[in-house]
Amino acid sequence: MSPRLRIALLLAPALLVVGVFVVGGVLQAVLQSLGYAPVVGESRWTLDAYRRVVADPAVRASLLLTARVSLISTAAAAVLGTALALLVRRLGGRRRLAALFHGTLAVPHLVGALAIGLLLSPSGLLSRAAYRLGLVDSVQDVPALTQDAFGWGIIAEYTWKETPFVAVVALAALSRRVGDLEDVAATLGASRWQRLREVTLPVLAPPVAAASVLVLAFVTASYEVPRLLGRPYPATLSVEAFQRYRDIDLTSRPEAMALAVLIALLTTVAALVYLRLVGGLTRRSL
Amino acid sequence: MTRPARAAALTATLAATALLASACGGGPEEAVAVDTSDWDAVLAQAEGQSVDWYMYGGDQRLNDFVNGEVADRLAALGITLNQVKITDTAEAVNKVLGEQQAGRTSGGSVDAIWVNGENFATGVQADLWACGWTADLPNARYVDLDDPAVATDFGVPVEGCEAAWQQASSALVYDSAVLDEADVESVESLLAWTAREPGRFTHPAPPDFTGSMAVRTFLYDTLGAETVTAAAEDGGLDDAVYEQARDETFDRLVAASDGFWRGGETYPVSQEEVEKLYADGEISAFLTYGPGAVSSLVADGVFPGSTRETVLSVGNISNVSFVGVPANAEDRAGAMVLADVLQDPEVQLGLYEATGIFPVVDLDTLDPALAERFAAVDAGPSVLTPAELTADALPELDSATLARIEDDWRAQVLRGEE
């Protein structure tokens, strides 16, 4: 038995499960979005669901919000995560700080969203503190940061949760070799700023970009955070999709599936960009 | 960090359930028939069964009661009760739908669902309920099966596809330290109060169940009780009547919503959020479907002691909720015994005492001593009695009208389209 075949066989059970659930699920969604509706007992192949979804003002508003929230959160997490990694390296004590990042990674987004709500809502910690300190005359005067029109609450949660993820990836990339390169640059007379721009950031760019694409894909499709911290309108795509999925009228299920397929397409595009960034699958492993 | 296939995973739940169901056997054989006319045979069949009851699990007192008294009574009959807590009844209906799509006509994992209204209609649409059994329950003699509230569920004829077990009645909950009795007299006076004291009233955005009721309350105020009652009997509203009332109501709401929480720019997504806003003191009044649960929240100090309840002059909206049994349920006999236990007058009294949930049994059919005990339950000053609450109860309209009201509200009030 060739080693390749052996590895393939060993991976088969896991791949089978992933294949059945993910591929099967996506396939079902695609079929139902195209009008396959055995439950209601009528199936005709049609693109109506997509037409209805694209024409829906709620979905149009949703696209804008989803793009805004996910791009800002991803950019913030990328910049802050990289800066944090560099800071941790400067301070030494990497292990303990890295453990702190891992701790944050372990917090579920659901809990994170509730925590952000307790912190930022008008009756939350921040506004009460501002009121106690006499910064505002009443709790009502604090600008709303949850259920707000822009989506600051959602952005805050994603940024807080994803920054450590980027930082962990960036820290891993900051190996001893990078330090050697920086030393070489220093001996050649590069200033601290030049070393950062010409050596450190180029080394960090690929892994941080890859991590960012992962973050972007996740944030685009996440449901619980915008559900807890966002508005019923405009709502993110995932919330709109799930709302249609739960609709009492089964005939709106194709629309839910059409939206889900759109989200899946968006995340797939993001994943493809990611794969290109990391230079395709490393073939050595298979 | 979850893998990017999250979106697919989210939407694949139904499909995955279906695939799993088909993978785990459950061939095309029919479910074991249950002949409910011979109740002793049903009890014998139910013995040793384990009933998976899917129900909204957000009410701790109700959960305690279900896992206490209800479970004990079933255990005495040799039945194990397994309460499956869900946040949304649609989840349970979706699960059964998934099994049905996978061709699983027997051995279904959902034995009973606490259901009513729109979710019941969804099940009827997909033909997934066991039907024609509820009149055979021994305790059904205490329930007025001809009462429109029990015979139809949001306009859908029940036809023995679900057994009644509790009654919900809407009410306005308010902080009497902030609002006077004159302010909570009618919809008109409430809206006038929001104009004077902006930011202290809101309701969830439909499709939330309670939010949908709040919007209907405003609409009914425009229509008038007579029109609503007639519409419920005729199975729907006349289009022209509806559209005129809708435009009038929503214009009124858009004008008044400047005085709502967040200036009416947005609405909470769920009733839980609204109640949290009230507990936090952000708002001072809200509409509820569970007026009986308020006394315990006051007792626990979650709500202020000055909390009171009232019914707006338009009357309130009342509906009954039920236990439905899917046709493919594995433990169908056990689920039907559960439905019977829930209609037992003693259990209904215990439920009312423990949770403040109104009984569905007709108090006139009860033994006088037991009826006396219902009357003796003291819920404290903040809560109205069932009699006070249901004096001007308005019926629920059909699901199609409900869905239309929700969609129109979302378009005209939430999105501000003309």
JSON list of C-alpha atoms in Angstrom, two decimals, chain B residues 274-356:
[
{"chain": "B", "resi": 274, "resn": "VAL", "atom": "CA", "xyz": [-38.08, 44.21, 26.25]},
{"chain": "B", "resi": 275, "resn": "GLU", "atom": "CA", "xyz": [-38.48, 42.73, 29.73]},
{"chain": "B", "resi": 276, "resn": "LYS", "atom": "CA", "xyz": [-34.79, 43.31, 30.39]},
{"chain": "B", "resi": 277, "resn": "LEU", "atom": "CA", "xyz": [-35.21, 46.97, 29.38]},
{"chain": "B", "resi": 278, "resn": "TYR", "atom": "CA", "xyz": [-38.07, 47.21, 31.87]},
{"chain": "B", "resi": 279, "resn": "ALA", "atom": "CA", "xyz": [-36.06, 45.51, 34.61]},
{"chain": "B", "resi": 280, "resn": "ASP", "atom": "CA", "xyz": [-33.14, 47.89, 33.90]},
{"chain": "B", "resi": 281, "resn": "GLY", "atom": "CA", "xyz": [-35.46, 50.88, 34.14]},
{"chain": "B", "resi": 282, "resn": "GLU", "atom": "CA", "xyz": [-34.91, 51.94, 30.52]},
{"chain": "B", "resi": 283, "resn": "ILE", "atom": "CA", "xyz": [-38.63, 51.66, 29.77]},
{"chain": "B", "resi": 284, "resn": "SER", "atom": "CA", "xyz": [-41.68, 51.92, 32.05]},
{"chain": "B", "resi": 285, "resn": "ALA", "atom": "CA", "xyz": [-44.40, 50.03, 30.16]},
{"chain": "B", "resi": 286, "resn": "PHE", "atom": "CA", "xyz": [-44.67, 47.01, 27.88]},
{"chain": "B", "resi": 287, "resn": "LEU", "atom": "CA", "xyz": [-47.26, 44.58, 26.57]},
{"chain": "B", "resi": 288, "resn": "THR", "atom": "CA", "xyz": [-47.08, 40.93, 27.57]},
{"chain": "B", "resi": 289, "resn": "TYR", "atom": "CA", "xyz": [-48.74, 37.60, 26.77]},
{"chain": "B", "resi": 290, "resn": "GLY", "atom": "CA", "xyz": [-47.85, 36.18, 30.17]},
{"chain": "B", "resi": 291, "resn": "PRO", "atom": "CA", "xyz": [-49.46, 38.48, 32.76]},
{"chain": "B", "resi": 292, "resn": "GLY", "atom": "CA", "xyz": [-49.43, 35.76, 35.44]},
{"chain": "B", "resi": 293, "resn": "ALA", "atom": "CA", "xyz": [-45.63, 35.54, 35.46]},
{"chain": "B", "resi": 294, "resn": "VAL", "atom": "CA", "xyz": [-45.24, 39.19, 36.47]},
{"chain": "B", "resi": 295, "resn": "SER", "atom": "CA", "xyz": [-46.01, 38.67, 40.18]},
{"chain": "B", "resi": 296, "resn": "SER", "atom": "CA", "xyz": [-43.06, 36.37, 40.68]},
{"chain": "B", "resi": 297, "resn": "LEU", "atom": "CA", "xyz": [-40.73, 38.81, 38.92]},
{"chain": "B", "resi": 298, "resn": "VAL", "atom": "CA", "xyz": [-41.91, 41.53, 41.30]},
{"chain": "B", "resi": 299, "resn": "ALA", "atom": "CA", "xyz": [-41.47, 39.17, 44.26]},
{"chain": "B", "resi": 300, "resn": "ASP", "atom": "CA", "xyz": [-37.90, 38.40, 43.14]},
{"chain": "B", "resi": 301, "resn": "GLY", "atom": "CA", "xyz": [-37.12, 42.10, 42.88]},
{"chain": "B", "resi": 302, "resn": "VAL", "atom": "CA", "xyz": [-36.47, 41.90, 39.14]},
{"chain": "B", "resi": 303, "resn": "PHE", "atom": "CA", "xyz": [-39.35, 44.28, 38.44]},
{"chain": "B", "resi": 304, "resn": "PRO", "atom": "CA", "xyz": [-40.04, 47.29, 40.70]},
{"chain": "B", "resi": 305, "resn": "GLY", "atom": "CA", "xyz": [-42.64, 46.85, 43.45]},
{"chain": "B", "resi": 306, "resn": "SER", "atom": "CA", "xyz": [-44.78, 49.57, 41.86]},
{"chain": "B", "resi": 307, "resn": "THR", "atom": "CA", "xyz": [-45.40, 47.35, 38.82]},
{"chain": "B", "resi": 308, "resn": "ARG", "atom": "CA", "xyz": [-49.08, 47.03, 37.90]},
{"chain": "B", "resi": 309, "resn": "GLU", "atom": "CA", "xyz": [-51.13, 45.52, 35.11]},
{"chain": "B", "resi": 310, "resn": "THR", "atom": "CA", "xyz": [-54.09, 46.73, 33.15]},
{"chain": "B", "resi": 311, "resn": "VAL", "atom": "CA", "xyz": [-56.10, 46.02, 30.05]},
{"chain": "B", "resi": 312, "resn": "LEU", "atom": "CA", "xyz": [-56.32, 48.85, 27.53]},
{"chain": "B", "resi": 313, "resn": "SER", "atom": "CA", "xyz": [-59.85, 49.91, 26.65]},
{"chain": "B", "resi": 314, "resn": "VAL", "atom": "CA", "xyz": [-59.70, 48.15, 23.29]},
{"chain": "B", "resi": 315, "resn": "GLY", "atom": "CA", "xyz": [-59.73, 44.87, 25.25]},
{"chain": "B", "resi": 316, "resn": "ASN", "atom": "CA", "xyz": [-56.95, 42.33, 25.19]},
{"chain": "B", "resi": 317, "resn": "ILE", "atom": "CA", "xyz": [-55.99, 39.46, 22.96]},
{"chain": "B", "resi": 318, "resn": "SER", "atom": "CA", "xyz": [-56.40, 35.96, 24.23]},
{"chain": "B", "resi": 319, "resn": "ASN", "atom": "CA", "xyz": [-55.41, 32.61, 22.82]},
{"chain": "B", "resi": 320, "resn": "VAL", "atom": "CA", "xyz": [-55.03, 29.02, 23.85]},
{"chain": "B", "resi": 321, "resn": "SER", "atom": "CA", "xyz": [-51.89, 26.97, 23.36]},
{"chain": "B", "resi": 322, "resn": "PHE", "atom": "CA", "xyz": [-51.79, 23.25, 22.82]},
{"chain": "B", "resi": 323, "resn": "VAL", "atom": "CA", "xyz": [-49.80, 20.03, 22.77]},
{"chain": "B", "resi": 324, "resn": "GLY", "atom": "CA", "xyz": [-49.38, 18.62, 19.29]},
{"chain": "B", "resi": 325, "resn": "VAL", "atom": "CA", "xyz": [-48.20, 15.10, 18.56]},
{"chain": "B", "resi": 326, "resn": "PRO", "atom": "CA", "xyz": [-46.37, 14.48, 15.26]},
{"chain": "B", "resi": 327, "resn": "ALA", "atom": "CA", "xyz": [-47.79, 11.58, 13.23]},
{"chain": "B", "resi": 328, "resn": "ASN", "atom": "CA", "xyz": [-44.37, 9.90, 13.12]},
{"chain": "B", "resi": 329, "resn": "ALA", "atom": "CA", "xyz": [-43.75, 10.15, 16.89]},
{"chain": "B", "resi": 330, "resn": "GLU", "atom": "CA", "xyz": [-42.12, 7.08, 18.34]},
{"chain": "B", "resi": 331, "resn": "ASP", "atom": "CA", "xyz": [-43.92, 7.31, 21.69]},
{"chain": "B", "resi": 332, "resn": "ARG", "atom": "CA", "xyz": [-47.30, 8.48, 20.48]},
{"chain": "B", "resi": 333, "resn": "ALA", "atom": "CA", "xyz": [-49.35, 6.80, 23.21]},
{"chain": "B", "resi": 334, "resn": "GLY", "atom": "CA", "xyz": [-47.15, 8.31, 25.91]},
{"chain": "B", "resi": 335, "resn": "ALA", "atom": "CA", "xyz": [-47.47, 11.75, 24.34]},
{"chain": "B", "resi": 336, "resn": "MET", "atom": "CA", "xyz": [-51.27, 11.45, 24.37]},
{"chain": "B", "resi": 337, "resn": "VAL", "atom": "CA", "xyz": [-51.23, 10.45, 28.05]},
{"chain": "B", "resi": 338, "resn": "LEU", "atom": "CA", "xyz": [-49.09, 13.55, 28.67]},
{"chain": "B", "resi": 339, "resn": "ALA", "atom": "CA", "xyz": [-51.76, 15.68, 26.95]},
{"chain": "B", "resi": 340, "resn": "ASP", "atom": "CA", "xyz": [-54.41, 14.10, 29.18]},
{"chain": "B", "resi": 341, "resn": "VAL", "atom": "CA", "xyz": [-52.40, 14.70, 32.37]},
{"chain": "B", "resi": 342, "resn": "LEU", "atom": "CA", "xyz": [-51.98, 18.35, 31.40]},
{"chain": "B", "resi": 343, "resn": "GLN", "atom": "CA", "xyz": [-55.78, 18.75, 31.19]},
{"chain": "B", "resi": 344, "resn": "ASP", "atom": "CA", "xyz": [-56.28, 17.24, 34.65]},
{"chain": "B", "resi": 345, "resn": "PRO", "atom": "CA", "xyz": [-57.98, 19.99, 36.74]},
{"chain": "B", "resi": 346, "resn": "GLU", "atom": "CA", "xyz": [-55.60, 19.38, 39.66]},
{"chain": "B", "resi": 347, "resn": "VAL", "atom": "CA", "xyz": [-52.61, 19.84, 37.35]},
{"chain": "B", "resi": 348, "resn": "GLN", "atom": "CA", "xyz": [-54.21, 22.95, 35.85]},
{"chain": "B", "resi": 349, "resn": "LEU", "atom": "CA", "xyz": [-54.64, 24.37, 39.36]},
{"chain": "B", "resi": 350, "resn": "GLY", "atom": "CA", "xyz": [-51.03, 23.50, 40.27]},
{"chain": "B", "resi": 351, "resn": "LEU", "atom": "CA", "xyz": [-49.87, 25.18, 37.06]},
{"chain": "B", "resi": 352, "resn": "TYR", "atom": "CA", "xyz": [-51.82, 28.34, 37.86]},
{"chain": "B", "resi": 353, "resn": "GLU", "atom": "CA", "xyz": [-50.51, 28.42, 41.45]},
{"chain": "B", "resi": 354, "resn": "ALA", "atom": "CA", "xyz": [-46.90, 27.78, 40.45]},
{"chain": "B", "resi": 355, "resn": "THR", "atom": "CA", "xyz": [-46.58, 29.93, 37.35]},
{"chain": "B", "resi": 356, "resn": "GLY", "atom": "CA", "xyz": [-49.62, 32.18, 37.07]}
]
